[in-house]
PDB file of C-alpha atoms in Angstrom:
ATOM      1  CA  UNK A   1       0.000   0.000   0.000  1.00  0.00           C
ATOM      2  CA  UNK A   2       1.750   3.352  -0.628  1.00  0.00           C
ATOM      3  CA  UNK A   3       2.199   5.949   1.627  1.00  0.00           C
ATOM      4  CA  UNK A   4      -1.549   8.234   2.294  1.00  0.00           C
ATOM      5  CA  UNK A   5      -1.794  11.256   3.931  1.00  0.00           C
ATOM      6  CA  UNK A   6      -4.049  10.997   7.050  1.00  0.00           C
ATOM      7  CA  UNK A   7      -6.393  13.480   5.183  1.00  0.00           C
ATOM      8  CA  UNK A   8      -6.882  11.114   2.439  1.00  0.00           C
ATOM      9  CA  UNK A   9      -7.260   7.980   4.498  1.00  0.00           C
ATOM     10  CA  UNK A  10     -10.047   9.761   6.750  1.00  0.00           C
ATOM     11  CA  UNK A  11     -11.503  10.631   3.288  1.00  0.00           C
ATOM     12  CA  UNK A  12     -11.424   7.398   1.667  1.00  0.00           C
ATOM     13  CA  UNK A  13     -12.924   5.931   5.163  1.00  0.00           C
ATOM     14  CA  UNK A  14     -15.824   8.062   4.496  1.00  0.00           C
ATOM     15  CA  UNK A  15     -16.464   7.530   0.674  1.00  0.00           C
ATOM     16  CA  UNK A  16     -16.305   3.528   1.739  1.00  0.00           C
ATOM     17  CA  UNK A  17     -18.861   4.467   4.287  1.00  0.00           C
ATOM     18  CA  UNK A  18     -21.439   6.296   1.741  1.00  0.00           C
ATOM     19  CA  UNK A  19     -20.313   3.571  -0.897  1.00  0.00           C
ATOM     20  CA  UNK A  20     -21.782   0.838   1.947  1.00  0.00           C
ATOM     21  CA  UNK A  21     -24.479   2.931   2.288  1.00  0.00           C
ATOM     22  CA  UNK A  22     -25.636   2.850  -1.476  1.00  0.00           C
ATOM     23  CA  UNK A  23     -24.861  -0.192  -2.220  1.00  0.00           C
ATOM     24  CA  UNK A  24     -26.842  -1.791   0.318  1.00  0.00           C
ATOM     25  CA  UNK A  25     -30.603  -0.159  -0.699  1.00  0.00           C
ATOM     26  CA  UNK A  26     -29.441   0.063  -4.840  1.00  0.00           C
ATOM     27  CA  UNK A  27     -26.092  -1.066  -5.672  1.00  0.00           C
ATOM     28  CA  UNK A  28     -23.425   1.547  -7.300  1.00  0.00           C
ATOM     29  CA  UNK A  29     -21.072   1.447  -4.828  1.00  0.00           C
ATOM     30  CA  UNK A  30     -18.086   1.258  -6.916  1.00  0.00           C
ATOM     31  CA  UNK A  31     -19.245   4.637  -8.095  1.00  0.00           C
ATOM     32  CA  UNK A  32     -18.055   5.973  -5.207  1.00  0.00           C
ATOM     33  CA  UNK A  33     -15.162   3.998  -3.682  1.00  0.00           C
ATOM     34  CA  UNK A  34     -13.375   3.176  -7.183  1.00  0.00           C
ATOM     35  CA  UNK A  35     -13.297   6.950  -7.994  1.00  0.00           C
ATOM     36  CA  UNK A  36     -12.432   8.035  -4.501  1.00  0.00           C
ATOM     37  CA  UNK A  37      -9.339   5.763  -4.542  1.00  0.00           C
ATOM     38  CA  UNK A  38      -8.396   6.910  -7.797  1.00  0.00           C
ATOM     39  CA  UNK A  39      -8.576  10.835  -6.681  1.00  0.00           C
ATOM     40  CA  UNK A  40      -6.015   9.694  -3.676  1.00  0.00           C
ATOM     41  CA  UNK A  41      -3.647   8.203  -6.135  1.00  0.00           C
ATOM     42  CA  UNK A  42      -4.185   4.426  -6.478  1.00  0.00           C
ATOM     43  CA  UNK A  43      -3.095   3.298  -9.849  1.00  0.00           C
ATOM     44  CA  UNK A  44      -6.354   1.672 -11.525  1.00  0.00           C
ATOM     45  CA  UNK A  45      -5.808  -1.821 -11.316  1.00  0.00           C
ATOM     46  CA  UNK A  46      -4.824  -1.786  -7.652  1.00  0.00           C
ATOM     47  CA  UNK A  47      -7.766   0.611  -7.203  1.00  0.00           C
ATOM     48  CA  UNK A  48     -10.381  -2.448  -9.119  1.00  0.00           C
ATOM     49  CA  UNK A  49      -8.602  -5.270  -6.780  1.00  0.00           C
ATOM     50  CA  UNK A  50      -8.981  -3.181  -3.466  1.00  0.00           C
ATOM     51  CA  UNK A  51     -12.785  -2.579  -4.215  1.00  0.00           C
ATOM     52  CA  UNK A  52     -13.338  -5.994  -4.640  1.00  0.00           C
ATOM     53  CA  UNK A  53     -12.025  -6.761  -1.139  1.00  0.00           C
ATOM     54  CA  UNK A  54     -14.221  -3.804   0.771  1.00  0.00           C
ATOM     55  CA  UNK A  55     -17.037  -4.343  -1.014  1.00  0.00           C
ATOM     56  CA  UNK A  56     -17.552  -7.703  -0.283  1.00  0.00           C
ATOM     57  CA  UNK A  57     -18.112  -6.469   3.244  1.00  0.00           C
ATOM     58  CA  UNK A  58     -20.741  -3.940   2.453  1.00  0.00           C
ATOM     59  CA  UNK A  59     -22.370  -6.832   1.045  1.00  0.00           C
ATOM     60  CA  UNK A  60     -21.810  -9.244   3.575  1.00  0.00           C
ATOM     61  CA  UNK A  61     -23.423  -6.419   6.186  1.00  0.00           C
ATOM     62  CA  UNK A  62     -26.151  -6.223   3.982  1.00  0.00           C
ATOM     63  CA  UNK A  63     -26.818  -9.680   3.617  1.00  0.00           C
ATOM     64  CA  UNK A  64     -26.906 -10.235   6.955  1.00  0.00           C
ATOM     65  CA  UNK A  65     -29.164  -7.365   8.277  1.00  0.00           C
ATOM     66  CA  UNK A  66     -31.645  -8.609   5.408  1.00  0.00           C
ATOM     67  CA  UNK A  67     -31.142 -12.209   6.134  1.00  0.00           C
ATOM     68  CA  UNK A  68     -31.725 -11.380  10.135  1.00  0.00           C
ATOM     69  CA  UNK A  69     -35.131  -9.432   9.091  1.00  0.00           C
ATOM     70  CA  UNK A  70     -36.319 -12.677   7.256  1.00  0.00           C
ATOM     71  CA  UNK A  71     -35.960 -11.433   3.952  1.00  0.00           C
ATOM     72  CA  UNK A  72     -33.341 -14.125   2.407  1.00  0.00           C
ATOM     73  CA  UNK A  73     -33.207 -17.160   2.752  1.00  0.00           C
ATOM     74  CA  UNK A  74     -29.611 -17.602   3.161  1.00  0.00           C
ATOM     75  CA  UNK A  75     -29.628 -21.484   2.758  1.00  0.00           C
ATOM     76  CA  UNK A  76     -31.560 -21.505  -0.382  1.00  0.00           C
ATOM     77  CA  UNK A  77     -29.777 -18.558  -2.106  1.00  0.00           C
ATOM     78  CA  UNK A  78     -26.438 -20.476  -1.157  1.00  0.00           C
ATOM     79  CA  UNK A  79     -26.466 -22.071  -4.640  1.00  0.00           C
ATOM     80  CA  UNK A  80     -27.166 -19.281  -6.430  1.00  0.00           C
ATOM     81  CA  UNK A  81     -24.169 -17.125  -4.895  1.00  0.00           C
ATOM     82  CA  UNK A  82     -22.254 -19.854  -5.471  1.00  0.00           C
ATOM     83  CA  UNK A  83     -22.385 -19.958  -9.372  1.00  0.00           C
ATOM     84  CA  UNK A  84     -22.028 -16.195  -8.667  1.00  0.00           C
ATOM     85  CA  UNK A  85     -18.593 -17.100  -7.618  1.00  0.00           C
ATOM     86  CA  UNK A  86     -17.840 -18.855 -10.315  1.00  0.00           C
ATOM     87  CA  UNK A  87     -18.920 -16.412 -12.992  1.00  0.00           C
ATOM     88  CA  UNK A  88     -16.864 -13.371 -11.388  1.00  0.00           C
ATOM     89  CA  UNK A  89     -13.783 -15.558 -11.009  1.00  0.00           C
ATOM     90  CA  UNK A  90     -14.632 -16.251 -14.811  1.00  0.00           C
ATOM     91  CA  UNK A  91     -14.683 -12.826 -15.933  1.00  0.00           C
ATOM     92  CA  UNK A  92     -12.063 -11.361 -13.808  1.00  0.00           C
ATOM     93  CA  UNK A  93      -9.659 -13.973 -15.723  1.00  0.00           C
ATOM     94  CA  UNK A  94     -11.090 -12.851 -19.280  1.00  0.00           C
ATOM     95  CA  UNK A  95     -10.506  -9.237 -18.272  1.00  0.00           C
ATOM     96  CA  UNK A  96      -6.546  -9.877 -19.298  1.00  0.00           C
ATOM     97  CA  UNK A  97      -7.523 -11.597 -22.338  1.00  0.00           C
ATOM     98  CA  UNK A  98     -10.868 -10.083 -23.870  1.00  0.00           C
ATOM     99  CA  UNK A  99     -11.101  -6.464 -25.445  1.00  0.00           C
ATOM    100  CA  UNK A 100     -13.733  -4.323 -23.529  1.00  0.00           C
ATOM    101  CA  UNK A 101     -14.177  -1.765 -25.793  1.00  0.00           C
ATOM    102  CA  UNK A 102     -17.647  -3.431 -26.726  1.00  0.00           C
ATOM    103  CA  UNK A 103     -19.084  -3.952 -23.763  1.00  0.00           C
ATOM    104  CA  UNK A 104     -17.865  -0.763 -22.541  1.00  0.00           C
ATOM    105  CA  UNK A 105     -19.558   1.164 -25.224  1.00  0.00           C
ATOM    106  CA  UNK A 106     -22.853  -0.551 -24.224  1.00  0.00           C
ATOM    107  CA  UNK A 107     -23.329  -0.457 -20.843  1.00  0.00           C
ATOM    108  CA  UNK A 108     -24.206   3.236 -19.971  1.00  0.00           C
ATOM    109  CA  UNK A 109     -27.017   3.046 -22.803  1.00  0.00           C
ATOM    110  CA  UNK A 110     -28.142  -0.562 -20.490  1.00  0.00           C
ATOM    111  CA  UNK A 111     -27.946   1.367 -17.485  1.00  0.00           C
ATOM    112  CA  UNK A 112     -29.891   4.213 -18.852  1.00  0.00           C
ATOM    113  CA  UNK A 113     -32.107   1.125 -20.085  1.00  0.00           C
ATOM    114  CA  UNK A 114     -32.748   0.186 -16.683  1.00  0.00           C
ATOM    115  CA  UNK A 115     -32.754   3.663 -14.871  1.00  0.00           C
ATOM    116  CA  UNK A 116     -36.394   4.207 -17.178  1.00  0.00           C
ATOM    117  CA  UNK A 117     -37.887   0.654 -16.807  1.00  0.00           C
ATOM    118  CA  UNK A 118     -37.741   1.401 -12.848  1.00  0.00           C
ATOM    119  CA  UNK A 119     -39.001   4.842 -13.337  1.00  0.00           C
ATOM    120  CA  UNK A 120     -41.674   4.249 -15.912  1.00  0.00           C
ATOM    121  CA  UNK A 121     -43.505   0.977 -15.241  1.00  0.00           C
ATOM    122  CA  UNK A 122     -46.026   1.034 -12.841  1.00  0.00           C
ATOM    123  CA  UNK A 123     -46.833  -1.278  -9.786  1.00  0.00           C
ATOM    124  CA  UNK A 124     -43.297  -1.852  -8.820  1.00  0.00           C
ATOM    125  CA  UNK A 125     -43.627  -1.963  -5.455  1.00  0.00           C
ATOM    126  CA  UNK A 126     -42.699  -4.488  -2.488  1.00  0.00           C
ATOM    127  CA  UNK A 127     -44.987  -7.349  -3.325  1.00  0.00           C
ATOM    128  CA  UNK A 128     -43.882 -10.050  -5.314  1.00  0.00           C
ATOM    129  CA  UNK A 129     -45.439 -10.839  -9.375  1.00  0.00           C
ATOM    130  CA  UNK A 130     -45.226 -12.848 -11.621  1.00  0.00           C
ATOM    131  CA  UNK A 131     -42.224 -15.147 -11.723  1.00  0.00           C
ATOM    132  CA  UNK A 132     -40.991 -15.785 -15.204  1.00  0.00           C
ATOM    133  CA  UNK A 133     -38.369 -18.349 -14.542  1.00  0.00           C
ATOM    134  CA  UNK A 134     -38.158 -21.174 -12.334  1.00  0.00           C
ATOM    135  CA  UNK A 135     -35.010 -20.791  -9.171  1.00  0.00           C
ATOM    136  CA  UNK A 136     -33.131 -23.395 -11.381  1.00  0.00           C
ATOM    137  CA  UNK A 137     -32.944 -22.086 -14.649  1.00  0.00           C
ATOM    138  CA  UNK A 138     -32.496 -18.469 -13.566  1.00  0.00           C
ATOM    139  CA  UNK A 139     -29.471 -19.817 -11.274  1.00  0.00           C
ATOM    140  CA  UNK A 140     -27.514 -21.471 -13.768  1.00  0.00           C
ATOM    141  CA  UNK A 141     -28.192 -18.766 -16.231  1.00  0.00           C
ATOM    142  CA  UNK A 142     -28.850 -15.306 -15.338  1.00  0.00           C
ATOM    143  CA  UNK A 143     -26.934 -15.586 -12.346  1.00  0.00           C
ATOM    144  CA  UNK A 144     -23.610 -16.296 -13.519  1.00  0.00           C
ATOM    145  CA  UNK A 145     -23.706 -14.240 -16.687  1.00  0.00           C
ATOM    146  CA  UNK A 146     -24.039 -11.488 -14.291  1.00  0.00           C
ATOM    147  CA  UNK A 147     -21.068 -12.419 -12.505  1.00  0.00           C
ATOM    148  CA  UNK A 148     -19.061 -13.170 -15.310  1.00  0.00           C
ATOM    149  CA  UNK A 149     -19.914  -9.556 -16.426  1.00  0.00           C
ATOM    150  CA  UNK A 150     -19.193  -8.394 -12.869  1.00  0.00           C
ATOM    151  CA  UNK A 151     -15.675  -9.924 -12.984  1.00  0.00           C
ATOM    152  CA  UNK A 152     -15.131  -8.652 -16.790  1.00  0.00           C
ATOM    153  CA  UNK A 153     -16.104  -5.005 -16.114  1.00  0.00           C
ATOM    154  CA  UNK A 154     -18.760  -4.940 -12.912  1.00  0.00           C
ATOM    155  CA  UNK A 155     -20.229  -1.072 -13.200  1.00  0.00           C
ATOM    156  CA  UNK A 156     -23.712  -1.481 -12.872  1.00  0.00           C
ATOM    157  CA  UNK A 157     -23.777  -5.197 -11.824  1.00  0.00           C
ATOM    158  CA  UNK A 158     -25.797  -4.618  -8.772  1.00  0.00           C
ATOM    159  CA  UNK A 159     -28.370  -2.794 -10.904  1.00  0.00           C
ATOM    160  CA  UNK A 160     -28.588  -5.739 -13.517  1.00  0.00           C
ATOM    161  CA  UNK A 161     -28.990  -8.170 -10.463  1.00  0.00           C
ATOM    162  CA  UNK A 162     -31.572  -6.328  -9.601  1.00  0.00           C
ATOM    163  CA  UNK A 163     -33.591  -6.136 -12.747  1.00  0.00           C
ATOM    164  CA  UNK A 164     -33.484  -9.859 -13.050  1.00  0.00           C
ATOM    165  CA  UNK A 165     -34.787 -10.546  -9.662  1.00  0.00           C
ATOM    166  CA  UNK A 166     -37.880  -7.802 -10.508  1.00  0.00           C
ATOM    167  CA  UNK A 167     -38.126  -8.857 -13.704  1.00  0.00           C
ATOM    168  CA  UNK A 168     -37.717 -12.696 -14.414  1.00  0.00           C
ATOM    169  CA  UNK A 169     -37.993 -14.175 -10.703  1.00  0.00           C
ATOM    170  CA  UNK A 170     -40.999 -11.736 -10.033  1.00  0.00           C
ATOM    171  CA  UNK A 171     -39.559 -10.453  -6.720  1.00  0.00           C
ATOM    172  CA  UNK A 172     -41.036  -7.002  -4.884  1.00  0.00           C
ATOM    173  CA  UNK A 173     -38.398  -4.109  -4.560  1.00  0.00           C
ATOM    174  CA  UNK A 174     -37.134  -5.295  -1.276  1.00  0.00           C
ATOM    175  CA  UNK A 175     -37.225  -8.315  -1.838  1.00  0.00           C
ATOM    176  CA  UNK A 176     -34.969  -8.082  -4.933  1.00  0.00           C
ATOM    177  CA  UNK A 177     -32.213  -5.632  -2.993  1.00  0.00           C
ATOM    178  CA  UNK A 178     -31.959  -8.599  -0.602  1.00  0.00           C
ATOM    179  CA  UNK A 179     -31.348 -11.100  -2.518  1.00  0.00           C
ATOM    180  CA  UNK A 180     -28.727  -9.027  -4.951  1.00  0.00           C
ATOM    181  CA  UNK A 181     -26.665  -8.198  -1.919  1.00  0.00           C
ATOM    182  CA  UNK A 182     -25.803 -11.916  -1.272  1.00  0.00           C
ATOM    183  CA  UNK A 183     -25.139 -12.667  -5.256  1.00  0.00           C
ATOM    184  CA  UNK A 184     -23.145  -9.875  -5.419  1.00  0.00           C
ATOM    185  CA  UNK A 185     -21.213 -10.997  -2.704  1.00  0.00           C
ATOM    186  CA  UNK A 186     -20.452 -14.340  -4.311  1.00  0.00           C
ATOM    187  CA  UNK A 187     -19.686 -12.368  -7.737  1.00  0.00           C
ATOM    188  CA  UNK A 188     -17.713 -10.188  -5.562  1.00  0.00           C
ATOM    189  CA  UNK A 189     -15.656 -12.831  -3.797  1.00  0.00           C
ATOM    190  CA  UNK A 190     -14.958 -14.774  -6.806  1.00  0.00           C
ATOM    191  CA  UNK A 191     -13.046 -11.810  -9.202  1.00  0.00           C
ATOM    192  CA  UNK A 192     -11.617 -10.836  -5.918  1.00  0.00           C
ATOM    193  CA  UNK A 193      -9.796 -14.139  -5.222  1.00  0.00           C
ATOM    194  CA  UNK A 194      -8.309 -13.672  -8.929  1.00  0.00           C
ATOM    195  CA  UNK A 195      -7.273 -10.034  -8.620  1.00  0.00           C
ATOM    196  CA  UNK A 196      -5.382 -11.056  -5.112  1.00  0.00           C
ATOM    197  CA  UNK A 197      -3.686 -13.423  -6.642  1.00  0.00           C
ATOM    198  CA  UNK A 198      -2.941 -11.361  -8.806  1.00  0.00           C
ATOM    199  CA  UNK A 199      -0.962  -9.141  -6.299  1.00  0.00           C
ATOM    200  CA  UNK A 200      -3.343  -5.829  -7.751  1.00  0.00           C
ATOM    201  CA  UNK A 201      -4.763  -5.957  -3.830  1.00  0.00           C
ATOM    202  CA  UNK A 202      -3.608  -2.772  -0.988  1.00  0.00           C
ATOM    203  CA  UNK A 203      -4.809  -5.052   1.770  1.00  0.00           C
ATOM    204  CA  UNK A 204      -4.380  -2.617   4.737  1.00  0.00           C
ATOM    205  CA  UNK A 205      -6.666  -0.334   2.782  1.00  0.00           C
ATOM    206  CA  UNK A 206      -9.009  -2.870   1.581  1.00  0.00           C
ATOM    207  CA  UNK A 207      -9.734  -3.702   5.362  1.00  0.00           C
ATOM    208  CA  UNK A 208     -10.369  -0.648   6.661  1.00  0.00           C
ATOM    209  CA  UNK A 209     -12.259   0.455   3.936  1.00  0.00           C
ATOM    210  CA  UNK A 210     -14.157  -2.515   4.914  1.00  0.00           C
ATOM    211  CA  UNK A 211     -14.486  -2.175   7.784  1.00  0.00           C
ATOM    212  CA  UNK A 212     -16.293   1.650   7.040  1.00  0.00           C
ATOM    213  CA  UNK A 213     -18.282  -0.316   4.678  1.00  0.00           C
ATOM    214  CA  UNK A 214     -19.765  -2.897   6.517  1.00  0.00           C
ATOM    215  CA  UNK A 215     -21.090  -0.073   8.893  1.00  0.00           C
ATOM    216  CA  UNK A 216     -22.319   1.805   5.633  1.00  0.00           C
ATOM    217  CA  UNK A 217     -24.287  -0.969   5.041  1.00  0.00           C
ATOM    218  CA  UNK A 218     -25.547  -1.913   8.145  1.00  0.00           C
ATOM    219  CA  UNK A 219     -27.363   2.040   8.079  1.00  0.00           C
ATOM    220  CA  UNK A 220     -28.532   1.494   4.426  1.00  0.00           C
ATOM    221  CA  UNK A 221     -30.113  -1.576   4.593  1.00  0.00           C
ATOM    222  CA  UNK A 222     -31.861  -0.955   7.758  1.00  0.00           C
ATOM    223  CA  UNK A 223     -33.179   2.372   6.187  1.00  0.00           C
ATOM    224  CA  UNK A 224     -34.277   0.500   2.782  1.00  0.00           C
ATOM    225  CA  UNK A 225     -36.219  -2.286   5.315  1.00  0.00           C
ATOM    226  CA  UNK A 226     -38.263   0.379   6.618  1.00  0.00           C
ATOM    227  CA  UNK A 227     -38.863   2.398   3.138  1.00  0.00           C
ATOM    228  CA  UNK A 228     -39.324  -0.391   1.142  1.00  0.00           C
ATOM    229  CA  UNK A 229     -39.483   0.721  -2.564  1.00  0.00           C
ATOM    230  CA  UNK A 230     -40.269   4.183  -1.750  1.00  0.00           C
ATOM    231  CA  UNK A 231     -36.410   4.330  -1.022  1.00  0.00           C
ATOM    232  CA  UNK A 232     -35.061   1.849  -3.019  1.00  0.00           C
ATOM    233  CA  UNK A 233     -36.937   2.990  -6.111  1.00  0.00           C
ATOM    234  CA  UNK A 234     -35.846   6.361  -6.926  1.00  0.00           C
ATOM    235  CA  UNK A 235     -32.345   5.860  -5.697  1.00  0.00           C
ATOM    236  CA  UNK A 236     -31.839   2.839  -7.785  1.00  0.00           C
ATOM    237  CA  UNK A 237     -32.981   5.303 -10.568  1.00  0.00           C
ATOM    238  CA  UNK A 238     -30.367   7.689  -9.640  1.00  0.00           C
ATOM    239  CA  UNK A 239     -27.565   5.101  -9.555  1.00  0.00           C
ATOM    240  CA  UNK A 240     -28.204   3.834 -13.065  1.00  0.00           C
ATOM    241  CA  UNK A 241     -27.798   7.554 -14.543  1.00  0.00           C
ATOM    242  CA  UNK A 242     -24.676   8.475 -12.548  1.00  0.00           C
ATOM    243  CA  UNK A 243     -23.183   5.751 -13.115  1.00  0.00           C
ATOM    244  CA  UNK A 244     -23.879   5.935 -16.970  1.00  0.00           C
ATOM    245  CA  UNK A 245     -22.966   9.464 -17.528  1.00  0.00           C
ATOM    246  CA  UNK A 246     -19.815   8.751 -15.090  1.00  0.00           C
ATOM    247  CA  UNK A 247     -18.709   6.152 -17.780  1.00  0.00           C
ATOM    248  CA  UNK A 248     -19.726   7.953 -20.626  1.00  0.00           C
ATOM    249  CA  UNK A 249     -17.523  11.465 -18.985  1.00  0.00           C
ATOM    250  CA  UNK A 250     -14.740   9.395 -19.363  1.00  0.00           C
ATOM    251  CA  UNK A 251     -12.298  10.896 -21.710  1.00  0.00           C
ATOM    252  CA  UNK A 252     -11.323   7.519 -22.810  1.00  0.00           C
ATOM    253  CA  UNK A 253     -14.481   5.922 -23.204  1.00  0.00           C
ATOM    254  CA  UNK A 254     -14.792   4.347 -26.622  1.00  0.00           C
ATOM    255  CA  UNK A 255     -18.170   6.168 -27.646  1.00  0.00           C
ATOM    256  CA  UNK A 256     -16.471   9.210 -27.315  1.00  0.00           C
ATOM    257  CA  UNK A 257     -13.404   7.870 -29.248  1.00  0.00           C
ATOM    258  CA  UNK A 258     -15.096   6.388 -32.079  1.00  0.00           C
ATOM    259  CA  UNK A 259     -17.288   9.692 -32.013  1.00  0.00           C
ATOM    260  CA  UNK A 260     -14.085  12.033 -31.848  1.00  0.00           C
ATOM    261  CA  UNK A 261     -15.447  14.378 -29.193  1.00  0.00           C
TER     262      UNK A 261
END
């Protein structure tokens, strides 16, 4: 880990904090912790491994204040986190190999996507629908695609957990958040284990963010339990579009390349 100022450390503490926070009632939390690391001078990669270590406990707090409340089954979901694992170690060992350009490209217009079908249709709300897919096939499928993307790239995973659950396995709002936060975890865990083996991990800093993230979480997900969608709604909205036009600001984005602007 290099050398921080305390100023930057007490800083980074609190982004992990707000990061926790987020993540635990909409996901985007990597909106706030990758780009605060960056800011204090943590080379990219390192930056990418180091987020996948503290994020894993804002999930893990999540998961467990959800889990305690009775709204995951943590038993039954084990599975499915599981082949969560395996699809982020799975795209976090692509991400060497595999051009991102495409994907890149894409994913603020999915985001953007997904920002208006949460705004726009109507009866989204905390009681379950429809289910579209059985457990199974949505496990084996949906699941670790997701994860895979997580480990590839992973802006906006949360979010595209999320639509599944509401969308295919007919979950409620609050329902849905729950059972992301213990997917993501697995997705989490599994391009984690790759990047640390990688060596691209500040471990000191990855706890103690951490640690300010678990906390985070433990705030967020007790607020989103008593909001329901009210909360988890509109701030889900808002996380899809800064997180799009965060990716699409980037100088070095390939839209803006191939567009020359």
């Amino acid at each position: 880990m290099p050398d921080l100022l305390p100023h930057l450390i007490l800083l980074l503490l609190a982004a992990a904090f707000f990061a926790g926070f987020v993540d635990s009632i909409a996901g985007g939390g990597g909106l706030i912790a990758i780009p605060a690391m960056l800011l204090a001078g943590i080379p990219p990669l390192e930056a990418l491994g180091t987020n996948k270590l503290q994020s894993q406990f804002g999930a893990a707090s999540a998961t467990i204040a959800y889990a305690r409340r009775g709204h995951v089954d943590l038993k039954r979901q084990l599975p499915m986190a599981a082949m969560a694992v395996v699809g982020g170690a799975t795209g976090a060992v692509l991400a060497a190999m595999v051009p991102a350009q495409f994907l890149a490209a894409a994913i603020p217009f999915l985001l953007i996507a997904i920002a208006l079908f949460f705004a726009l249709k109507p009866n989204l709300n905390d009681v379950d629908s429809h289910r579209r897919v059985t457990p199974l096939i949505f496990g084996i499928t949906f699941v670790p695609l997701i994860g895979l993307y997580d480990g590839l790239f992973g802006p906006g995973a949360g979010s595209f957990y999320m639509l599944g659950f509401v969308l295919l396995a007919g979950f409620g709002m609050l329902k849905a958040t729950a059972h992301t936060k213990l997917i993501n975890l697995g997705s989490n865990f599994g391009s984690f284990v790759v990047f640390a083996v990688a060596g691209s991990v500040y471990w000191k800093l990855g706890l103690m963010m951490g640690a300010a993230q678990f906390l985070g979480a433990q705030v967020g997900s007790r607020l989103a339990m008593r909001s329901g969608a009210k909360l988890i709604k509109p701030l889900l909205v808002i996380s899809c579009l800064a997180l799009a036009t965060k990716l699409v600001a980037d100088p070095m984005h390939p839209l803006r390349l191939w567009l020359g602007f």
